[in-house]
Amino acid sequence: MPETSIACTVNGQQVKRTVPDHRLCRDFLREDLLLTGTKAACEDGMCGSCSVHLDGQVVKSCLLLAVELDGRSVTTIEGLASRELHPVQQAFIDNFGFQCGFCTPGFIMTVAALVRDSPDLTADQVREALVGNICRCTGYTRIVQSCLDAARRTAAVPAPGHG
Ligand code: FES
Ligand code: FES
């Protein structure tokens, strides 16, 4: 089985591993690095539960190979907060946007990049931006409210850089 050595940054830490060439980034994060906040909820890029930041941009880690991480920087839900919760995490708590463990980490990662890049959002823009993240059960009202609140909070503080 072909393998490749990679060196990348994950949540601010240098990581060096040898991985099978076919290993998914999602499985590398969850199973090799035990960062299980990134969820595996579909197998085909449809649900957004596996969303992480790659060099600051949202990607679905089930559509990425671990070997593609070489030389790059990944942030997972575990790496989003610093000493305090990330404003998006706090906004989800305060607006009851935390609904279940399968979809919430992916929503948070998508929203964190969204409000970082576009803090002045309407509800329609939020719904459009979240089209790649699926809630299978509860609905989106609280999630959209959380995102709008997160945008307000993000606009009120200096940008911390790519998260
Ligand atoms: S697990 Fe990646 S999009 Fe569903
Ligand atoms: S799938 Fe998580 S709340 Fe619906």
Coordinates of N, CA and C in Angstrom, one line a residue, residues 22-30 35 37-54 57-69 74-77 106 109:
H22 N -4.3 6.8 0.2 CA -5.8 6.9 0.1 C -6.5 7.4 1.3
R23 N -5.7 7.7 2.4 CA -6.4 8.0 3.7 C -7.1 9.4 3.6
L24 N -8.3 9.5 4.0 CA -9.0 10.7 4.0 C -8.5 11.6 5.1
C25 N -8.5 12.9 4.8 CA -8.1 13.9 5.8 C -9.0 13.8 7.1
R26 N -10.3 13.6 6.8 CA -11.2 13.4 8.0 C -10.8 12.2 8.9
D27 N -10.5 11.1 8.3 CA -10.1 9.9 9.1 C -8.7 10.1 9.7
F28 N -7.9 10.8 9.0 CA -6.6 11.2 9.6 C -6.8 12.0 10.9
L29 N -7.6 13.0 10.8 CA -7.9 13.9 12.0 C -8.5 13.1 13.1
R30 N -9.6 12.3 12.8 CA -10.3 11.6 13.8 C -9.6 10.4 14.4
L35 N -8.8 13.7 16.9 CA -9.6 15.0 17.0 C -11.0 14.6 16.5
G37 N -13.8 15.8 17.2 CA -14.9 16.8 17.0 C -15.3 17.0 15.6
T38 N -14.4 16.7 14.7 CA -14.7 16.6 13.3 C -15.5 15.4 13.0
K39 N -16.7 15.5 12.5 CA -17.6 14.4 12.5 C -17.6 13.7 11.1
A40 N -17.9 12.4 11.1 CA -18.1 11.6 9.9 C -19.5 11.2 9.8
A41 N -20.3 12.0 9.0 CA -21.7 11.8 9.0 C -22.3 11.4 7.6
C42 N -21.5 11.6 6.6 CA -21.9 11.1 5.3 C -20.5 10.7 4.6
E43 N -20.6 10.2 3.5 CA -19.4 9.7 2.8 C -19.1 10.4 1.5
D44 N -19.9 11.5 1.3 CA -19.8 12.1 -0.1 C -19.9 13.6 -0.2
G45 N -19.5 14.3 0.9 CA -19.4 15.7 0.8 C -20.7 16.4 0.9
M46 N -21.7 15.8 1.3 CA -23.1 16.4 1.3 C -23.5 17.1 2.6
C47 N -22.9 16.8 3.7 CA -23.5 17.2 5.0 C -22.8 18.3 5.7
G48 N -21.5 18.5 5.5 CA -20.7 19.5 6.1 C -20.3 19.2 7.5
S49 N -20.6 18.0 8.0 CA -20.3 17.7 9.4 C -18.8 17.6 9.6
C50 N -18.0 17.4 8.6 CA -16.6 17.2 8.7 C -15.8 18.5 8.3
S51 N -16.5 19.6 8.3 CA -15.9 20.9 7.9 C -14.7 21.3 8.9
V52 N -13.6 21.7 8.3 CA -12.5 22.2 9.0 C -12.0 23.4 8.2
H53 N -11.0 24.1 8.8 CA -10.3 25.2 8.0 C -9.0 24.7 7.5
L54 N -8.8 24.9 6.2 CA -7.5 24.6 5.6 C -6.9 25.9 5.1
Q57 N -9.5 28.5 5.1 CA -10.7 28.4 4.3 C -11.5 27.1 4.7
V58 N -12.8 27.2 4.6 CA -13.6 26.0 5.0 C -13.5 24.9 3.9
V59 N -13.2 23.7 4.3 CA -13.2 22.6 3.4 C -13.9 21.4 4.1
K60 N -14.4 20.5 3.3 CA -15.0 19.3 3.8 C -13.9 18.2 3.8
S61 N -13.6 17.8 5.0 CA -12.4 17.0 5.1 C -12.6 15.6 4.6
C62 N -13.8 15.2 4.3 CA -14.1 13.9 3.7 C -13.8 13.9 2.2
L63 N -13.6 15.1 1.7 CA -13.3 15.3 0.2 C -11.8 15.6 0.0
L64 N -11.0 15.4 1.0 CA -9.6 15.8 1.0 C -8.8 14.6 1.4
L65 N -7.7 14.4 0.8 CA -6.8 13.3 1.3 C -5.8 13.9 2.3
A66 N -5.4 13.0 3.2 CA -4.4 13.4 4.2 C -3.1 13.9 3.6
V67 N -2.7 13.3 2.5 CA -1.5 13.7 1.8 C -1.6 15.1 1.3
E68 N -2.8 15.6 1.1 CA -2.9 17.0 0.6 C -2.7 18.0 1.7
L69 N -2.5 17.6 3.0 CA -2.3 18.5 4.1 C -0.8 18.9 4.1
V74 N -4.1 23.3 9.3 CA -5.5 22.9 9.5 C -6.0 23.3 10.9
T75 N -7.2 23.8 10.9 CA -7.8 24.1 12.2 C -9.1 23.3 12.3
T76 N -9.2 22.5 13.4 CA -10.5 21.8 13.7 C -11.2 22.5 14.8
I77 N -12.4 22.0 15.1 CA -13.2 22.6 16.1 C -12.5 22.6 17.4
G106 N -19.4 21.2 12.5 CA -19.3 21.7 11.1 C -20.0 23.1 10.9
M109 N -17.6 25.7 12.3 CA -16.4 26.0 11.5 C -16.8 26.8 10.3

